[in-house]
mmCIF file of C-alpha atoms in Angstrom:
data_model
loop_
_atom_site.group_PDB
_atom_site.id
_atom_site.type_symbol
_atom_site.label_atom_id
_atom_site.label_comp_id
_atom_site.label_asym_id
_atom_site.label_seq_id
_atom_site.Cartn_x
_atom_site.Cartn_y
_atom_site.Cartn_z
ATOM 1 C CA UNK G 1 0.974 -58.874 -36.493
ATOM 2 C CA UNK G 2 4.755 -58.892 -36.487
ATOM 3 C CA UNK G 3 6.923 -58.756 -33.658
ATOM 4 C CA UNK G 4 8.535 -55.374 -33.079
ATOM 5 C CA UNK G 5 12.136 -54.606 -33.513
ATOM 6 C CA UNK G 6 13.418 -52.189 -31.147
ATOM 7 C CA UNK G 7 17.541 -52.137 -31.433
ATOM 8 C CA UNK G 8 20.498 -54.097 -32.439
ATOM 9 C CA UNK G 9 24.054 -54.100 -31.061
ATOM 10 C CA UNK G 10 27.488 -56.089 -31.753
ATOM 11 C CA UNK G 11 30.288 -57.406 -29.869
ATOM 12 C CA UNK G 12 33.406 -58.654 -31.339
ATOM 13 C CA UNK G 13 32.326 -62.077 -32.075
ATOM 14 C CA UNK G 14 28.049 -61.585 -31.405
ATOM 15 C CA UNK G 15 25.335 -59.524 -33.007
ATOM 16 C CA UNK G 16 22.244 -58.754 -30.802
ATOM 17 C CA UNK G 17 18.924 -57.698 -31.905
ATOM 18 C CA UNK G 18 16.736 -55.851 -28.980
ATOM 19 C CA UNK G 19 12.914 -56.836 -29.977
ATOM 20 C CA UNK G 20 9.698 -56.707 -27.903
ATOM 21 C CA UNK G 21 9.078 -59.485 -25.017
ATOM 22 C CA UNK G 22 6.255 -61.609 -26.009
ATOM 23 C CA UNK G 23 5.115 -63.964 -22.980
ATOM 24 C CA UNK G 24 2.789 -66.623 -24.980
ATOM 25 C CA UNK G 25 5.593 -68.400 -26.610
ATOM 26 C CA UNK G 26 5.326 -69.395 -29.569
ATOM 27 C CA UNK G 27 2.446 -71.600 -31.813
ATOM 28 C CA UNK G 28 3.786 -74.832 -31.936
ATOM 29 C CA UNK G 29 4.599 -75.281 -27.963
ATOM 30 C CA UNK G 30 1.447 -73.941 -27.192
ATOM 31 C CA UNK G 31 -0.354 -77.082 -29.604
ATOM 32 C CA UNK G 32 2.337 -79.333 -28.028
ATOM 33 C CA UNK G 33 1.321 -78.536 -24.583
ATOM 34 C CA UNK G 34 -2.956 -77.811 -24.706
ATOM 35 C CA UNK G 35 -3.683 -79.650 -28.207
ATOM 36 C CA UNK G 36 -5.147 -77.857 -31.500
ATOM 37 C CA UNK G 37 -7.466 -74.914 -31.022
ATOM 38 C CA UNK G 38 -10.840 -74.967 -31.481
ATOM 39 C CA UNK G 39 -12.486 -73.748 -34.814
ATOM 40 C CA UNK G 40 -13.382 -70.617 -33.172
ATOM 41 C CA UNK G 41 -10.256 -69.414 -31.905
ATOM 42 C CA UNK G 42 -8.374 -70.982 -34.902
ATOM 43 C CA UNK G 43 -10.324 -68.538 -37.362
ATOM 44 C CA UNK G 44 -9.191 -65.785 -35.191
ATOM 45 C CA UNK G 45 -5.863 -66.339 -34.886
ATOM 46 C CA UNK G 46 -5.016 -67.468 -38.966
ATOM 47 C CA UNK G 47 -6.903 -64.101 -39.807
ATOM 48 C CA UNK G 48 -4.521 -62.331 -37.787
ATOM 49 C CA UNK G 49 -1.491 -64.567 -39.332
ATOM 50 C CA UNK G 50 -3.013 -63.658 -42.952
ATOM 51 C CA UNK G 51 -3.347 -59.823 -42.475
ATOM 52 C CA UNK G 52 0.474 -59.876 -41.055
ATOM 53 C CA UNK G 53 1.575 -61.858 -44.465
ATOM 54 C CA UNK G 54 -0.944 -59.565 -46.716
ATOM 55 C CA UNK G 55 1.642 -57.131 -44.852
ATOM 56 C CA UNK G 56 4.580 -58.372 -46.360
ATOM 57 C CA UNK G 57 3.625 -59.401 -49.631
ATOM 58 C CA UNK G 58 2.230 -55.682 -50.248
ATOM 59 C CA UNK G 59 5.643 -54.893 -49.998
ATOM 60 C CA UNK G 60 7.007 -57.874 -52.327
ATOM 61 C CA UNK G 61 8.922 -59.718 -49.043
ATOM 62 C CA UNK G 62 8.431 -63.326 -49.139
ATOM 63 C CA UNK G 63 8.704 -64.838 -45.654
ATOM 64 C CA UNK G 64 10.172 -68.242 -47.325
ATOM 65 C CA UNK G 65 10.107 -69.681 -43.305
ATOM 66 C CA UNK G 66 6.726 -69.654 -42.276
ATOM 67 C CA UNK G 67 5.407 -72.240 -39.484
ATOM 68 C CA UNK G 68 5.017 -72.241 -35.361
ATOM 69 C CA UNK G 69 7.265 -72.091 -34.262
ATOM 70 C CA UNK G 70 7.903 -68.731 -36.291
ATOM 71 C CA UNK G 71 4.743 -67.400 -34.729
ATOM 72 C CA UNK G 72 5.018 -65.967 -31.277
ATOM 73 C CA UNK G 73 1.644 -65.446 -29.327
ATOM 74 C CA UNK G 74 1.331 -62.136 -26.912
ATOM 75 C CA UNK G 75 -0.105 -64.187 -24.125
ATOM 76 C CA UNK G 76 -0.520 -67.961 -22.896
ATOM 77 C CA UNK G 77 -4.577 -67.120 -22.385
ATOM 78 C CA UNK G 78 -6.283 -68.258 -25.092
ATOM 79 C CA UNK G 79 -9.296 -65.812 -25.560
ATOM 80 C CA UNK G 80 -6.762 -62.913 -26.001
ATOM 81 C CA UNK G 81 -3.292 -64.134 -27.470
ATOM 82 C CA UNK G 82 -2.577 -62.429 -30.723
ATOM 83 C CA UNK G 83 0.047 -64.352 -32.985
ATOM 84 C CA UNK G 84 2.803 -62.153 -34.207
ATOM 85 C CA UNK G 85 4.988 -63.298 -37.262
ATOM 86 C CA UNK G 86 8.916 -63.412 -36.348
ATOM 87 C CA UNK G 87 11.982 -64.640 -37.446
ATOM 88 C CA UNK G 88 12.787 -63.016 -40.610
ATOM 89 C CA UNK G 89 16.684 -64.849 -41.171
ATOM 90 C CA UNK G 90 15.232 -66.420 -45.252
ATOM 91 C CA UNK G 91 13.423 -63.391 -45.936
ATOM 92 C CA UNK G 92 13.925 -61.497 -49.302
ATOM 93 C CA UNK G 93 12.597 -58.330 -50.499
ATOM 94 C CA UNK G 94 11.235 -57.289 -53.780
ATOM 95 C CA UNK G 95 10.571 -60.687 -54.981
ATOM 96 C CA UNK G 96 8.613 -61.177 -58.098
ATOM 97 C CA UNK G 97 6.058 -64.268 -59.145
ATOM 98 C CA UNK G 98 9.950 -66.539 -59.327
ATOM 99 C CA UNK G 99 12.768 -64.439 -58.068
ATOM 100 C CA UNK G 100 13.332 -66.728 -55.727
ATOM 101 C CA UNK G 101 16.033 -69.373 -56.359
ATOM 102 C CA UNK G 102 17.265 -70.965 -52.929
ATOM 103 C CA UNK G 103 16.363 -73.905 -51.891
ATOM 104 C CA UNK G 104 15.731 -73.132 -48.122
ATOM 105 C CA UNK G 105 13.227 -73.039 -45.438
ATOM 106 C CA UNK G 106 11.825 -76.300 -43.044
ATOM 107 C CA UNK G 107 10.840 -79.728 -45.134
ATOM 108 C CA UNK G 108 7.355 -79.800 -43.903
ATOM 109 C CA UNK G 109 6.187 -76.809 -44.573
ATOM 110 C CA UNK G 110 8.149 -76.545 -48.070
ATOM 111 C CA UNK G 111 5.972 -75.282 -51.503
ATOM 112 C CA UNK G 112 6.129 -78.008 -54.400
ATOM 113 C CA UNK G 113 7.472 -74.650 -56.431
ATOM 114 C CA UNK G 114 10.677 -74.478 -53.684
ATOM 115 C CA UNK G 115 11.506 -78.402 -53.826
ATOM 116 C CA UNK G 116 11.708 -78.005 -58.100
ATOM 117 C CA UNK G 117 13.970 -75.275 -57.705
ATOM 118 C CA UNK G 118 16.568 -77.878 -56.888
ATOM 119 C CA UNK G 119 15.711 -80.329 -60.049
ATOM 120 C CA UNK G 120 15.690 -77.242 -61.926
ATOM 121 C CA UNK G 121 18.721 -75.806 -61.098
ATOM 122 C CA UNK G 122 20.525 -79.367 -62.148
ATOM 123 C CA UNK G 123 18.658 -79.087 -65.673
ATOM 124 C CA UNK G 124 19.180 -75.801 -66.125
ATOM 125 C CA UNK G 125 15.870 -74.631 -66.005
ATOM 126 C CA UNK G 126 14.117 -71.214 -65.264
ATOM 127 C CA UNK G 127 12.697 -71.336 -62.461
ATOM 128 C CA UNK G 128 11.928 -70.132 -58.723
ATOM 129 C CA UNK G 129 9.017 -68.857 -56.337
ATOM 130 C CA UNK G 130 7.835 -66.325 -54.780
ATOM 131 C CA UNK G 131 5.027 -65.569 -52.344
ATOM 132 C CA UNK G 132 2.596 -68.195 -53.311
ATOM 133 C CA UNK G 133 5.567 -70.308 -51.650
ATOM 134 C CA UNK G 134 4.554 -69.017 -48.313
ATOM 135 C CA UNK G 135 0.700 -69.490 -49.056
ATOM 136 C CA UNK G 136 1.360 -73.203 -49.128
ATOM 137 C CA UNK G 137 2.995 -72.574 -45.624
ATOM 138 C CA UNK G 138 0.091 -70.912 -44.174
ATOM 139 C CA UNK G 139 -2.242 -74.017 -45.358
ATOM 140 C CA UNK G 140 -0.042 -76.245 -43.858
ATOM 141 C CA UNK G 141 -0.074 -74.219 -40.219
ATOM 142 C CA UNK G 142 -3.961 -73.721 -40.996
ATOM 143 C CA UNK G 143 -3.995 -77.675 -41.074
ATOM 144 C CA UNK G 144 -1.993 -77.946 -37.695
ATOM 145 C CA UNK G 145 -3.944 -75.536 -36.179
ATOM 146 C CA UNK G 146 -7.290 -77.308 -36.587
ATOM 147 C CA UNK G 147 -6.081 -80.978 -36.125
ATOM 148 C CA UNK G 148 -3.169 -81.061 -34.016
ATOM 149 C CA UNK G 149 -0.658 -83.497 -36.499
ATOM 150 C CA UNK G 150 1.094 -82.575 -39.492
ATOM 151 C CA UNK G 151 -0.715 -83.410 -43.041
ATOM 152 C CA UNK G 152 2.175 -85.253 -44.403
ATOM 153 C CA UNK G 153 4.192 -88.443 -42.662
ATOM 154 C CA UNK G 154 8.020 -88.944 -42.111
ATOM 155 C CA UNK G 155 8.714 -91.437 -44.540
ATOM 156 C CA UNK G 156 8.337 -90.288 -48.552
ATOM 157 C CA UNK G 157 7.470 -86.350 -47.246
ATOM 158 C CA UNK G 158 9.157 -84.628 -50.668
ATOM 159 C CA UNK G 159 7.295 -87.240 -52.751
ATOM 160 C CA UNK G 160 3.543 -86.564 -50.841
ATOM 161 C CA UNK G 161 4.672 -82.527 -50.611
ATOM 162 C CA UNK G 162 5.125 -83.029 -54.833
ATOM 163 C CA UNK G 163 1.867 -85.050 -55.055
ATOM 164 C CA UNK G 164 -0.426 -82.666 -53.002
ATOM 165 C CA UNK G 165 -1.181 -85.944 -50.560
ATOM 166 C CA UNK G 166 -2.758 -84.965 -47.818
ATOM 167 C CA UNK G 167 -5.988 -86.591 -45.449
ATOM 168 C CA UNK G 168 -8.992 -85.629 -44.000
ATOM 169 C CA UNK G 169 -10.398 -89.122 -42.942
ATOM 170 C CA UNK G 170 -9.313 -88.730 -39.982
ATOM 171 C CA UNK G 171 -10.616 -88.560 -36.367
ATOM 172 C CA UNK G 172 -8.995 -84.757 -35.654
ATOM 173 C CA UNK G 173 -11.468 -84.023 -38.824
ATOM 174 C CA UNK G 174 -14.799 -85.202 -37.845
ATOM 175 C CA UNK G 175 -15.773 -81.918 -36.455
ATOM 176 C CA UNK G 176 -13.814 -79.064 -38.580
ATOM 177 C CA UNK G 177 -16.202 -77.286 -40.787
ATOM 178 C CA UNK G 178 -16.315 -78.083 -44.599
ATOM 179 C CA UNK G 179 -15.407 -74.635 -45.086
ATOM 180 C CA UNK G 180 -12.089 -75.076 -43.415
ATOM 181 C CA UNK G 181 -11.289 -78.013 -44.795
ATOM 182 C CA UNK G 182 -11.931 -76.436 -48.372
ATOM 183 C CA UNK G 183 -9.651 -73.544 -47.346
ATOM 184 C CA UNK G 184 -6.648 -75.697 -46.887
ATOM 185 C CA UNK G 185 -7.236 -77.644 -49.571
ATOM 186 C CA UNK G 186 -7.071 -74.012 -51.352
ATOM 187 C CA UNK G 187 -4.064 -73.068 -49.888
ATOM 188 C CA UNK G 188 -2.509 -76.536 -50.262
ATOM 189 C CA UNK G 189 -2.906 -76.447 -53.788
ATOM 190 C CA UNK G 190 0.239 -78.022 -56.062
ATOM 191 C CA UNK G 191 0.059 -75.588 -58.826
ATOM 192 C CA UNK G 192 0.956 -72.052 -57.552
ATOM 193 C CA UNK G 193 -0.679 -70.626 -59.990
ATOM 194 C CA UNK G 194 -4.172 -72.335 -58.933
ATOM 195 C CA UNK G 195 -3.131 -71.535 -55.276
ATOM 196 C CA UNK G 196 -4.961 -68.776 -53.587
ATOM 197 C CA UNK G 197 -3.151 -65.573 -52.641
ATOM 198 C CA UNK G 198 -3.155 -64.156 -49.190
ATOM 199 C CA UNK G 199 -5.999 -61.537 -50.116
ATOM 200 C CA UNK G 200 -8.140 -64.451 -51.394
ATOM 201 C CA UNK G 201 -7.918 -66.540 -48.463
ATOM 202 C CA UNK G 202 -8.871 -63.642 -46.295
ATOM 203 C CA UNK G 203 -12.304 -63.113 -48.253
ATOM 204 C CA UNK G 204 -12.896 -66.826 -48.066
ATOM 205 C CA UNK G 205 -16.209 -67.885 -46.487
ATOM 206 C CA UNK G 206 -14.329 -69.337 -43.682
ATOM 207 C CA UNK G 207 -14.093 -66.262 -42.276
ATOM 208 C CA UNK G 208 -17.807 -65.327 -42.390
ATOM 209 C CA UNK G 209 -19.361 -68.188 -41.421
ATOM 210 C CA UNK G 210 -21.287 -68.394 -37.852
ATOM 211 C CA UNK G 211 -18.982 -69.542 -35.051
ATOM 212 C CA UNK G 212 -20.437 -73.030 -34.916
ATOM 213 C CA UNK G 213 -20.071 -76.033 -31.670
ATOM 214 C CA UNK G 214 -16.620 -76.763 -31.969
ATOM 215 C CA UNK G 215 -14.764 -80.114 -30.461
ATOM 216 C CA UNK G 216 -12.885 -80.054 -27.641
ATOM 217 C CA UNK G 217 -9.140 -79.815 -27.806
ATOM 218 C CA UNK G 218 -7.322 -83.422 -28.202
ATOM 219 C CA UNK G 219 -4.825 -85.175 -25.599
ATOM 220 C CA UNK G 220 -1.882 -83.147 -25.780
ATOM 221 C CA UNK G 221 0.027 -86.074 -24.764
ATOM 222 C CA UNK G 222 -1.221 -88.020 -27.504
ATOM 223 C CA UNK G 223 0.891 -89.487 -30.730
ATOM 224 C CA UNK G 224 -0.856 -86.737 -32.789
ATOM 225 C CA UNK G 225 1.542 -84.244 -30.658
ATOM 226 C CA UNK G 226 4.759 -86.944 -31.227
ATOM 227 C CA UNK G 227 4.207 -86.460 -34.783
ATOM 228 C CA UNK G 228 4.148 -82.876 -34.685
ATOM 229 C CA UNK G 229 7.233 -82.270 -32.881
ATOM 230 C CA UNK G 230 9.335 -85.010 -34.625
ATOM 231 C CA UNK G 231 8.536 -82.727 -38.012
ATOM 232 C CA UNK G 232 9.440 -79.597 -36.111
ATOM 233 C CA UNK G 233 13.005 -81.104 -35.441
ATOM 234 C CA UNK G 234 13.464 -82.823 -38.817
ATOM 235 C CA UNK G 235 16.396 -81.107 -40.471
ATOM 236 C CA UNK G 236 17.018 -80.733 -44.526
ATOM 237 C CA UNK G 237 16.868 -83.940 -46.382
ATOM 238 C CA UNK G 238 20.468 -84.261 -48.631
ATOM 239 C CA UNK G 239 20.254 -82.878 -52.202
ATOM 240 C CA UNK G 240 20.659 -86.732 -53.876
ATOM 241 C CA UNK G 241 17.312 -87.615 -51.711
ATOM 242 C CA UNK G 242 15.256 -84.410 -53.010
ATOM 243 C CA UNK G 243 16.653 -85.314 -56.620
ATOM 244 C CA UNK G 244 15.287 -89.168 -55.793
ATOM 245 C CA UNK G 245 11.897 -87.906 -54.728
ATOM 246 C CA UNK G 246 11.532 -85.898 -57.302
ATOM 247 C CA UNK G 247 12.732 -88.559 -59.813
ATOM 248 C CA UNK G 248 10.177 -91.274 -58.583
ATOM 249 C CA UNK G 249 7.501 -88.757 -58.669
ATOM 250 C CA UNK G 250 8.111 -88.619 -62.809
ATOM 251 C CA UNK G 251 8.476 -92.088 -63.019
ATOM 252 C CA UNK G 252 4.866 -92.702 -61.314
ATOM 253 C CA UNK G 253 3.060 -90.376 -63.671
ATOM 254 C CA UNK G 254 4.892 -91.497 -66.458
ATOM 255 C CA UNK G 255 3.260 -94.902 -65.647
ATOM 256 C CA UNK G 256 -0.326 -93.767 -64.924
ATOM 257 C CA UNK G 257 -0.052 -92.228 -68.494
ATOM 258 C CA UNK G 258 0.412 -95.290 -69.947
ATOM 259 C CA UNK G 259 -2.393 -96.882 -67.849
ATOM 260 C CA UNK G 260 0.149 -98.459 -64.937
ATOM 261 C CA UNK G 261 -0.409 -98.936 -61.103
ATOM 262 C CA UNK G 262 3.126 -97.942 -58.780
ATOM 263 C CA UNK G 263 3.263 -98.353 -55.436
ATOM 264 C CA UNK G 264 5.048 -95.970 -53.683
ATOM 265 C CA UNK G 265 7.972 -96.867 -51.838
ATOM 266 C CA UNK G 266 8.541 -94.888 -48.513
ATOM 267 C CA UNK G 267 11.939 -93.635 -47.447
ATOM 268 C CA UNK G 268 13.062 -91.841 -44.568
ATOM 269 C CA UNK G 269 14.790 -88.864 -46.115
ATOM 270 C CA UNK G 270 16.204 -86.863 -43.193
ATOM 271 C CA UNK G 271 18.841 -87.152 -40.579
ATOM 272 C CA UNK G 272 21.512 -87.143 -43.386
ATOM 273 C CA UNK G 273 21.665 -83.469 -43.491
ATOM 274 C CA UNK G 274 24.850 -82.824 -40.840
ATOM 275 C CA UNK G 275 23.479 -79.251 -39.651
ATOM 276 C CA UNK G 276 20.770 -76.772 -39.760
ATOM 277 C CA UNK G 277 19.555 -74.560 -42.328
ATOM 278 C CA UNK G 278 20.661 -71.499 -40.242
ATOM 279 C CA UNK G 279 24.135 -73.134 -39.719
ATOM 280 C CA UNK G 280 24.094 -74.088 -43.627
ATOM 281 C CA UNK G 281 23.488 -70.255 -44.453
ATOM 282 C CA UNK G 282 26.107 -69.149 -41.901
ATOM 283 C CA UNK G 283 28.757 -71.076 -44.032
ATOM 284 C CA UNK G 284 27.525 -70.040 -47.452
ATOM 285 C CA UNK G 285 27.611 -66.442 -46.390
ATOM 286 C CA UNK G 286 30.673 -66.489 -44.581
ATOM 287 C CA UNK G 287 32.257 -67.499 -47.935
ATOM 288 C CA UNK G 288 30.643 -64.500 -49.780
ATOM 289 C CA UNK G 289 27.688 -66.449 -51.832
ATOM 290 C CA UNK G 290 24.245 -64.788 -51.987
ATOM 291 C CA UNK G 291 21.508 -66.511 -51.306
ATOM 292 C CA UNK G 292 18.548 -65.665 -53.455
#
């Protein structure tokens, strides 16, 4: 369940790494281009996704990057494409329940736990993750795989990742099994703590249950698959708009305490960010910091 790594080499100026040819491409162009996968074939597939994280998190490596386009698929035929976990750039080893400090990784498919280590950090805080961070991941591919869209919008995504605010209600739903729908909302569970860990989600009753009639795949061309690759190319909101989310958040329960109604107000909190996280890290390690 993880791509192979044959060889690396270097030039003067480039480092190469030799790994095995995979021919499916990856997850994400493969919903982009056919739609979501069926119920069947998505049980299949996320089993195979969780026994390659079980993998790592025997071994105490957090992933800290999981989505798609991270997962490559052996072959572009649908009834025999394995996924294959790759991409291993934010990985760290021998991470405990919160070793992990840095706030890095792809907005929509951050863990509550990873957005609070920035607040934290400013406050002083202990704090951190660890592999429960990538748990949330896997619920959030798990709800891509079965509808097609991501579970959170553009506008205000910190603020609904913080919240837990995801639908169901809607049309790519009407035929996914309560069982599935229960396993996300597992996985996608605020509190790490209350989330379920990689060997729990594999003995869920997802996994047991009768393949049942399953819905055809969606448009592929529709504004379900807009939406999905517009949050595949969103880059790192600023640090003063994850301290903002986070800030209205508090204020909001603060005022439900006391018996108050807020109404949310949406913001769009990327574009700001001038370059990618793997650009970001490429400066922070050229000038000898460690990312943890």
């Amino acid at each position: 369940g993880i791509v192979r790594f044959y060889e690396w080499f270097e030039t003067e100026s480039q480092l190469f790494l030799a790994m095995e040819l995979l021919h499916g491409g990856d997850l994400l162009q493969y919903i982009l281009e056919h739609g979501c996968f069926r119920e069947d074939t998505a049980r299949r597939l996320f089993g195979e996704i969780c026994k390659a994280v079980r993998y790592l998190h025997d071994r105490n490596i957090v992933h800290r990057d999981l989505k798609p386009e991270n997962i490559l698929l052996t072959s572009k035929v649908v009834d025999t494409m394995q996924p294959k976990l790759a991409d291993f750039g934010l990985a760290r080893k021998n991470m405990k329940t919160k070793d992990c400090k840095t706030f890095c990784g792809t907005p929509h498919y951050f863990a509550p736990e990873v957005i609070h280590t920035f607040r934290d950090r400013e406050s002083g805080l202990p704090s951190g993750y660890g592999t429960q961070a990538d748990m949330w991941s896997l619920g959030v591919i798990l709800y891509i795989m079965l509808s097609g869209l991501p579970p959170f919008e553009e506008d205000g995504l910190y603020e609904q990742i913080l919240e837990g605010k995801y639908e169901f209600d809607v049309r790519e739903w009407t035929e996914v099994s309560p069982e599935a729908k229960e396993l996300v909302r597992q996985l996608m569970t605020v509190d790490p703590k209350g989330r379920l860990t990689v060997q729990q989600a594999l003995s869920h009753k997802w996994f047991t249950i009768a393949n049942g009639p399953s819905s055809p795949a969606p448009d592929p061309m529709a504004q379900d698959a807009v939406k999905l690759a517009e949050a595949a190319t969103r880059r790192p909101a600023p640090m003063q708009s994850v301290e903002d989310d986070i800030s209205r958040v508090k204020r909001r329960r603060t005022m439900e305490d006391h018996g108050c109604a807020l109404t949310p107000i949406r913001q769009d909190l990327f574009g700001a960010a001038g370059c990618s996280f793997s650009e970001d890290f490429e400066q922070v390690e050229t000038i000898g910091l460690r990312l943890q």
